[in-house]
């Protein structure tokens, strides 16, 4: 592992980043949640050496239990198989937002371990003493010498069980050095850290007792990065750089996101599920528009937000979030109406029946792509532990895959022609109107945008 120290951002540009050369045909964009699910289970069933999983959560539902059962079955068939699952410590020990008190997903982990024995350890990673102030948002499945990367977590809706799906992006990369690099962060940085504890046990440490260890973990993460031994990109190859991001300073992932936007000359595509852009990202996009770069932003309609609740359902404060994001979008659209009219700015709202939207990442011109779990919002920018894979494609070997993926996504979108095409705030459900007015009156909406 190598570490970042000193200045708040690297002195070198994108072209100087260390990268793994990967044959382009070994990088594949999967078609959707069904192929993602099928690939995940097939790879686990066929794993010979290791299965290391990083996700925000592994849910106590049908899909989550299916994943755990597959891991236990793989371990029983091949006892020497290395298995480890890393999820957020806090998220695993609470129930769903808006539901009653619960022991959370950790109760499932402990029950499965008691019934099937050891061999599938599940580690909780606390990046802060409270979930509100930051979560373990790393993503990626290392299975033998392959990396299956998606922003998805593991539950029914992400794996398209029971007629509903939450759309994400899904990529499979066959490359041992890249797999080793992602595995090393989990095995050598997270797993041995005193703050990282077992969740598959009925007896777990109290978060309060870990306060000092969590602080030390945060300092370790703020200075850590994925190990990369750079080699030149050969004919038919792309370069892939794994990126780690944590905290407001010395955050390599954030720095690369800004550099990607700033280097866009002809076209920039941004995927984000929650329209709440960090200030530096918004300013960088505005600068691209001034330079007449074509910018496409793909985001979910408020009804495709995972926090959306139909007006006829009981109201809780969390239900106001999709409306808050839409208010952000309305202001952005109004401020950039001229660019929309000129065709320089395309805002695409995704909506498909009762499904939801969770895409993240960037496409820049024809030679760079970022796949990431970062929502590219202030919370991801400053509070959460994030990662991503930067693909440098100077020979445009993957460009067709990227545009096929984009076209497939845009098939369920509408272009926002004018801010008045969005629902007006005074037509929102009354509880939402009251809450948003109260937040605006106290300027608490700015604080809410920073942490949600």
XYZ file of C-alpha atoms in Angstrom:
452
model
C 0.000 0.000 0.000
C 1.149 3.529 -0.662
C -0.081 6.619 1.107
C -0.911 10.184 0.237
C 0.668 12.811 2.433
C 1.317 16.539 2.382
C -0.630 18.706 -0.043
C -4.400 18.660 -0.320
C -4.331 17.409 -3.916
C -1.842 15.632 -6.187
C 0.549 17.780 -8.192
C 0.213 15.562 -11.262
C -2.608 15.389 -13.788
C -4.730 12.488 -14.945
C -2.194 11.336 -17.517
C 0.434 10.889 -14.796
C -1.697 8.691 -12.537
C -0.394 5.175 -11.981
C -2.623 2.608 -13.697
C -2.954 -1.089 -14.404
C -2.901 -1.994 -18.125
C -5.896 -4.232 -18.915
C -6.866 -5.814 -22.212
C -9.987 -3.965 -23.372
C -11.882 -7.206 -24.076
C -11.502 -8.076 -20.364
C -13.611 -5.057 -19.357
C -17.328 -5.664 -19.780
C -20.359 -3.495 -19.047
C -23.231 -5.658 -17.808
C -26.701 -4.981 -19.157
C -28.597 -4.477 -15.909
C -29.483 -5.827 -12.456
C -30.463 -9.265 -13.772
C -27.089 -9.883 -15.419
C -25.378 -8.412 -12.362
C -27.211 -10.868 -10.087
C -26.546 -13.834 -12.364
C -22.865 -12.952 -12.697
C -22.472 -12.484 -8.948
C -23.936 -15.869 -8.056
C -22.125 -17.684 -10.866
C -18.802 -16.197 -9.798
C -19.359 -17.053 -6.127
C -20.310 -20.629 -7.038
C -17.177 -21.005 -9.143
C -14.740 -19.189 -6.840
C -11.526 -21.126 -6.211
C -9.395 -18.682 -4.221
C -11.233 -15.742 -2.676
C -14.483 -13.808 -2.397
C -14.127 -10.372 -0.801
C -17.167 -8.110 -0.806
C -17.460 -4.408 0.051
C -20.930 -2.848 0.123
C -22.854 -0.386 2.239
C -25.117 -3.182 3.434
C -26.193 -6.777 2.965
C -29.907 -6.783 3.779
C -31.946 -9.242 5.832
C -34.329 -10.067 2.978
C -34.652 -12.794 0.353
C -31.778 -11.565 -1.814
C -29.493 -10.924 1.144
C -30.127 -14.376 2.556
C -29.517 -15.847 -0.899
C -26.116 -14.136 -1.074
C -25.140 -15.394 2.377
C -26.338 -18.904 1.539
C -24.236 -18.858 -1.629
C -21.168 -17.803 0.369
C -21.677 -20.544 2.961
C -22.215 -23.121 0.197
C -19.009 -22.037 -1.561
C -17.074 -22.304 1.719
C -18.497 -25.766 2.429
C -17.514 -26.958 -1.053
C -14.011 -25.452 -0.859
C -12.909 -25.025 2.791
C -9.720 -23.212 1.757
C -11.680 -20.413 0.073
C -11.013 -16.972 1.572
C -14.285 -15.150 2.228
C -14.891 -11.789 3.885
C -17.720 -9.270 3.708
C -17.278 -5.608 4.695
C -20.326 -3.422 5.382
C -21.039 -0.265 7.325
C -20.992 -0.850 11.085
C -23.903 1.448 11.907
C -26.166 0.566 8.981
C -25.927 -3.135 9.869
C -27.224 -2.600 13.411
C -30.391 -0.622 12.803
C -33.685 -1.194 11.071
C -34.899 0.521 7.934
C -35.532 4.262 8.107
C -39.174 4.913 8.955
C -39.695 1.427 10.363
C -39.764 0.249 13.956
C -36.770 -0.454 16.172
C -34.798 -3.487 15.043
C -31.550 -5.367 15.656
C -30.823 -4.763 11.982
C -29.086 -6.978 9.480
C -26.514 -8.071 12.071
C -29.153 -10.358 13.596
C -29.257 -12.310 10.323
C -25.466 -12.530 10.192
C -25.265 -13.910 13.726
C -28.060 -16.407 13.073
C -26.420 -17.709 9.900
C -23.035 -18.043 11.644
C -24.631 -19.942 14.514
C -26.376 -22.349 12.134
C -23.590 -22.893 9.600
C -20.448 -22.216 11.608
C -17.469 -19.960 10.905
C -15.999 -19.264 7.505
C -18.040 -16.297 6.266
C -16.925 -13.424 8.502
C -18.821 -10.168 8.179
C -16.972 -7.071 9.320
C -18.516 -3.765 10.307
C -16.488 -0.676 9.366
C -17.285 2.457 11.413
C -15.871 5.528 9.708
C -17.492 7.785 12.302
C -19.125 7.357 15.710
C -22.535 8.190 14.201
C -23.987 7.110 10.871
C -25.246 10.625 10.126
C -21.660 11.857 9.981
C -20.291 9.267 7.552
C -20.585 5.660 6.400
C -18.443 2.976 4.824
C -19.490 3.431 1.202
C -16.786 1.340 -0.488
C -18.023 -0.865 -3.329
C -16.632 -3.830 -5.211
C -16.641 -7.628 -5.294
C -13.245 -9.298 -5.671
C -13.799 -12.888 -6.794
C -10.604 -14.757 -7.619
C -8.821 -12.546 -10.188
C -11.896 -10.558 -11.254
C -13.515 -7.367 -9.976
C -17.293 -7.060 -10.225
C -17.907 -3.368 -9.565
C -21.207 -1.627 -8.952
C -22.612 1.085 -6.730
C -25.285 -1.397 -5.690
C -25.627 -2.872 -2.231
C -27.136 -6.320 -1.662
C -30.885 -6.630 -1.192
C -34.078 -7.497 -3.054
C -34.380 -4.276 -5.022
C -30.730 -4.035 -6.088
C -30.773 -7.672 -7.220
C -34.197 -7.315 -8.878
C -36.206 -9.675 -6.736
C -40.017 -9.391 -6.440
C -40.736 -7.290 -9.551
C -38.823 -4.155 -8.504
C -35.281 -3.061 -9.233
C -32.988 -0.161 -8.351
C -30.896 0.612 -11.408
C -27.158 1.039 -10.980
C -24.099 0.588 -13.210
C -22.375 -2.787 -13.422
C -18.894 -3.632 -14.711
C -16.784 -6.781 -14.742
C -12.985 -6.489 -15.032
C -10.780 -9.573 -15.352
C -7.385 -8.502 -14.052
C -5.383 -9.993 -11.201
C -3.300 -6.920 -10.248
C -6.449 -4.799 -9.981
C -8.198 -7.507 -7.942
C -5.148 -7.802 -5.668
C -5.119 -4.036 -5.102
C -8.778 -3.859 -4.049
C -8.370 -7.007 -1.933
C -5.310 -5.568 -0.165
C -7.225 -2.542 1.131
C -9.872 -4.804 2.623
C -7.491 -7.429 3.997
C -4.538 -5.283 5.069
C -6.089 -1.937 6.034
C -9.687 -2.614 7.124
C -9.725 -6.140 8.549
C -6.859 -5.822 11.088
C -7.903 -2.372 12.303
C -9.074 -2.384 15.968
C -12.132 -0.287 15.073
C -13.399 -2.891 12.596
C -15.422 -5.550 14.376
C -17.290 -8.769 13.674
C -21.004 -8.393 12.987
C -21.733 -12.131 12.713
C -21.664 -12.576 16.475
C -24.365 -12.005 19.073
C -21.758 -10.277 21.249
C -20.476 -7.073 19.665
C -18.565 -4.080 20.933
C -20.501 -0.927 21.786
C -19.813 1.975 19.447
C -19.000 4.225 22.404
C -16.195 1.908 23.462
C -14.677 2.219 19.974
C -14.548 6.011 19.912
C -10.769 6.276 20.146
C -10.201 3.421 17.695
C -12.622 5.016 15.204
C -10.657 8.259 15.330
C -7.457 6.374 14.570
C -9.170 4.476 11.751
C -10.260 7.773 10.229
C -6.685 9.051 10.241
C -5.492 5.834 8.625
C -8.133 6.010 5.905
C -7.418 9.681 5.204
C -3.820 8.821 4.313
C -4.421 5.501 2.522
C -4.762 4.674 -1.147
C -4.844 1.631 -3.386
C -1.479 0.252 -4.414
C -0.800 0.602 -8.145
C 2.337 -0.416 -10.036
C 2.114 1.651 -13.206
C 2.933 0.267 -16.615
C 2.403 1.813 -20.072
C -0.866 1.124 -21.894
C -0.199 -1.179 -24.840
C -2.105 -1.780 -28.053
C -5.643 -2.971 -27.348
C -5.387 -2.042 -23.669
C -6.972 0.451 -21.306
C -5.505 1.762 -18.069
C -7.460 1.350 -14.822
C -6.649 3.281 -11.641
C -8.448 2.311 -8.408
C -9.188 5.422 -6.358
C -9.929 5.889 -2.671
C -11.624 8.941 -1.224
C -12.203 9.962 2.380
C -12.554 13.365 3.969
C -12.547 16.919 2.699
C -8.742 17.109 2.361
C -6.267 14.913 0.455
C -9.191 13.112 -1.164
C -7.848 11.486 -4.328
C -11.255 10.465 -5.691
C -12.642 13.999 -5.355
C -9.540 15.466 -6.965
C -9.840 13.126 -9.941
C -13.560 13.898 -10.350
C -12.758 17.602 -10.595
C -9.857 16.989 -12.972
C -12.087 14.894 -15.211
C -14.709 17.618 -15.428
C -12.112 20.322 -15.992
C -10.466 18.461 -18.890
C -13.717 17.793 -20.781
C -13.570 19.541 -24.146
C -16.382 18.134 -26.289
C -18.752 16.247 -23.997
C -19.231 15.391 -20.381
C -21.755 12.900 -18.978
C -22.519 12.890 -15.251
C -24.665 10.281 -13.505
C -25.934 11.108 -10.009
C -28.930 9.727 -8.089
C -29.493 12.704 -5.774
C -29.252 16.159 -7.315
C -27.146 17.886 -4.708
C -23.850 18.777 -6.382
C -20.841 19.792 -4.263
C -19.897 23.426 -4.854
C -16.606 22.644 -6.646
C -18.380 20.233 -9.013
C -21.118 22.729 -9.827
C -18.568 25.468 -10.533
C -16.497 23.148 -12.728
C -19.590 22.206 -14.755
C -20.523 25.863 -15.175
C -17.017 26.585 -16.479
C -17.374 23.763 -19.036
C -20.663 25.245 -20.227
C -19.018 28.652 -20.665
C -16.434 26.938 -22.878
C -19.282 25.378 -24.876
C -18.624 21.808 -23.827
C -21.767 19.683 -24.153
C -22.858 18.544 -20.688
C -25.340 15.737 -20.049
C -26.572 15.086 -16.501
C -28.634 11.941 -15.948
C -30.548 11.755 -12.682
C -33.625 10.170 -11.286
C -37.072 11.712 -11.271
C -38.165 12.358 -7.696
C -40.561 9.400 -7.950
C -37.551 7.179 -8.807
C -35.746 8.226 -5.630
C -35.368 5.430 -3.094
C -36.765 7.771 -0.394
C -39.893 8.668 -2.377
C -43.216 7.809 -0.787
C -46.552 8.293 -2.626
C -48.617 11.123 -1.115
C -51.308 8.700 0.052
C -48.779 6.890 2.281
C -48.034 8.048 5.869
C -45.583 10.966 5.879
C -42.211 10.939 7.629
C -39.516 13.602 7.386
C -37.307 11.409 5.191
C -40.060 11.465 2.535
C -39.278 15.133 1.893
C -35.805 14.386 0.522
C -36.844 13.736 -3.109
C -38.674 17.072 -3.088
C -35.610 18.814 -1.653
C -33.476 17.364 -4.455
C -36.050 18.459 -7.023
C -35.941 21.979 -5.559
C -32.163 21.952 -6.057
C -32.676 20.833 -9.644
C -35.261 23.541 -10.299
C -32.859 26.253 -9.155
C -30.018 24.782 -11.239
C -32.224 24.507 -14.300
C -33.477 28.076 -13.897
C -29.918 29.394 -13.547
C -28.808 27.576 -16.724
C -31.913 27.906 -18.892
C -29.903 29.570 -21.652
C -27.532 26.589 -21.902
C -30.540 24.235 -22.009
C -32.146 26.266 -24.796
C -28.874 26.253 -26.760
C -28.566 22.472 -26.469
C -25.349 22.723 -24.444
C -26.930 21.306 -21.294
C -29.111 18.203 -21.316
C -30.824 17.261 -18.063
C -32.382 13.802 -18.335
C -34.846 12.609 -15.687
C -35.088 8.804 -15.406
C -38.363 7.109 -14.552
C -39.457 3.535 -15.251
C -42.671 2.302 -13.675
C -42.132 1.861 -9.908
C -38.401 1.178 -10.156
C -35.704 3.432 -8.690
C -32.474 5.026 -9.856
C -29.005 4.822 -8.292
C -26.453 5.544 -11.042
C -23.154 7.347 -10.476
C -20.093 8.171 -12.534
C -18.627 10.189 -15.390
C -17.830 9.928 -19.091
C -15.380 12.476 -20.491
C -14.895 12.916 -24.237
C -13.979 9.495 -25.665
C -11.035 8.579 -23.468
C -11.952 8.669 -19.766
C -14.667 7.006 -17.710
C -15.225 6.825 -13.962
C -17.262 4.069 -12.363
C -17.865 4.748 -8.704
C -20.129 4.280 -5.723
C -19.872 7.980 -4.879
C -23.147 9.876 -5.188
C -21.093 12.982 -6.066
C -22.877 15.017 -3.423
C -21.578 16.927 -0.370
C -21.927 13.911 1.900
C -19.829 11.717 -0.398
C -17.422 14.629 -0.901
C -16.703 15.162 2.798
C -18.062 12.421 5.063
C -18.262 8.949 3.524
C -15.517 6.474 2.651
C -15.737 6.110 -1.138
C -13.912 4.451 -4.015
C -14.021 4.165 -7.788
C -12.249 2.894 -10.886
C -10.877 5.405 -13.377
C -10.609 4.011 -16.904
C -8.196 5.703 -19.293
C -9.007 4.614 -22.831
C -6.719 6.522 -25.226
C -7.536 4.138 -28.106
C -11.335 4.452 -27.533
C -11.673 0.674 -27.209
C -14.573 0.885 -24.756
C -16.416 3.873 -26.172
C -19.085 1.727 -27.827
C -19.828 -0.013 -24.517
C -20.190 3.331 -22.738
C -22.589 4.765 -25.311
C -24.664 1.575 -25.493
C -24.993 1.794 -21.709
C -25.991 5.459 -21.943
C -28.570 4.807 -24.658
C -30.075 1.980 -22.613
C -30.413 4.326 -19.635
C -31.776 7.249 -21.671
C -34.538 5.017 -23.048
C -36.393 5.643 -19.767
C -35.701 9.362 -19.447
C -37.205 12.644 -20.534
C -35.163 15.733 -21.309
C -35.966 18.630 -19.037
C -36.687 21.546 -21.382
C -37.525 24.166 -18.763
C -37.609 24.533 -14.991
C -41.379 25.029 -15.244
C -41.660 21.432 -16.466
C -40.908 20.359 -12.894
C -43.703 20.192 -10.382
C -44.104 23.520 -8.595
C -43.284 23.591 -4.884
C -46.781 24.830 -4.005
C -48.258 21.623 -5.457
C -46.214 19.353 -3.182
C -48.065 17.444 -0.451
C -48.839 19.803 2.433
C -46.530 18.082 4.964
C -43.671 18.413 2.471
C -44.441 22.094 1.847
C -44.494 22.822 5.581
C -41.214 21.036 6.218
C -39.392 22.653 3.273
C -40.611 26.121 4.279
C -39.466 25.558 7.844
C -36.041 24.408 6.658
C -35.696 27.394 4.318
C -36.828 29.847 6.986
C -34.144 28.663 9.404
C -31.614 28.052 6.596
C -31.430 24.472 7.820
C -31.916 23.297 4.245
C -28.250 24.133 3.609
C -27.190 21.908 6.497
C -29.487 19.124 5.336
C -27.948 19.273 1.846
C -24.508 18.773 3.398
C -25.320 15.553 5.270
C -27.965 13.768 3.163
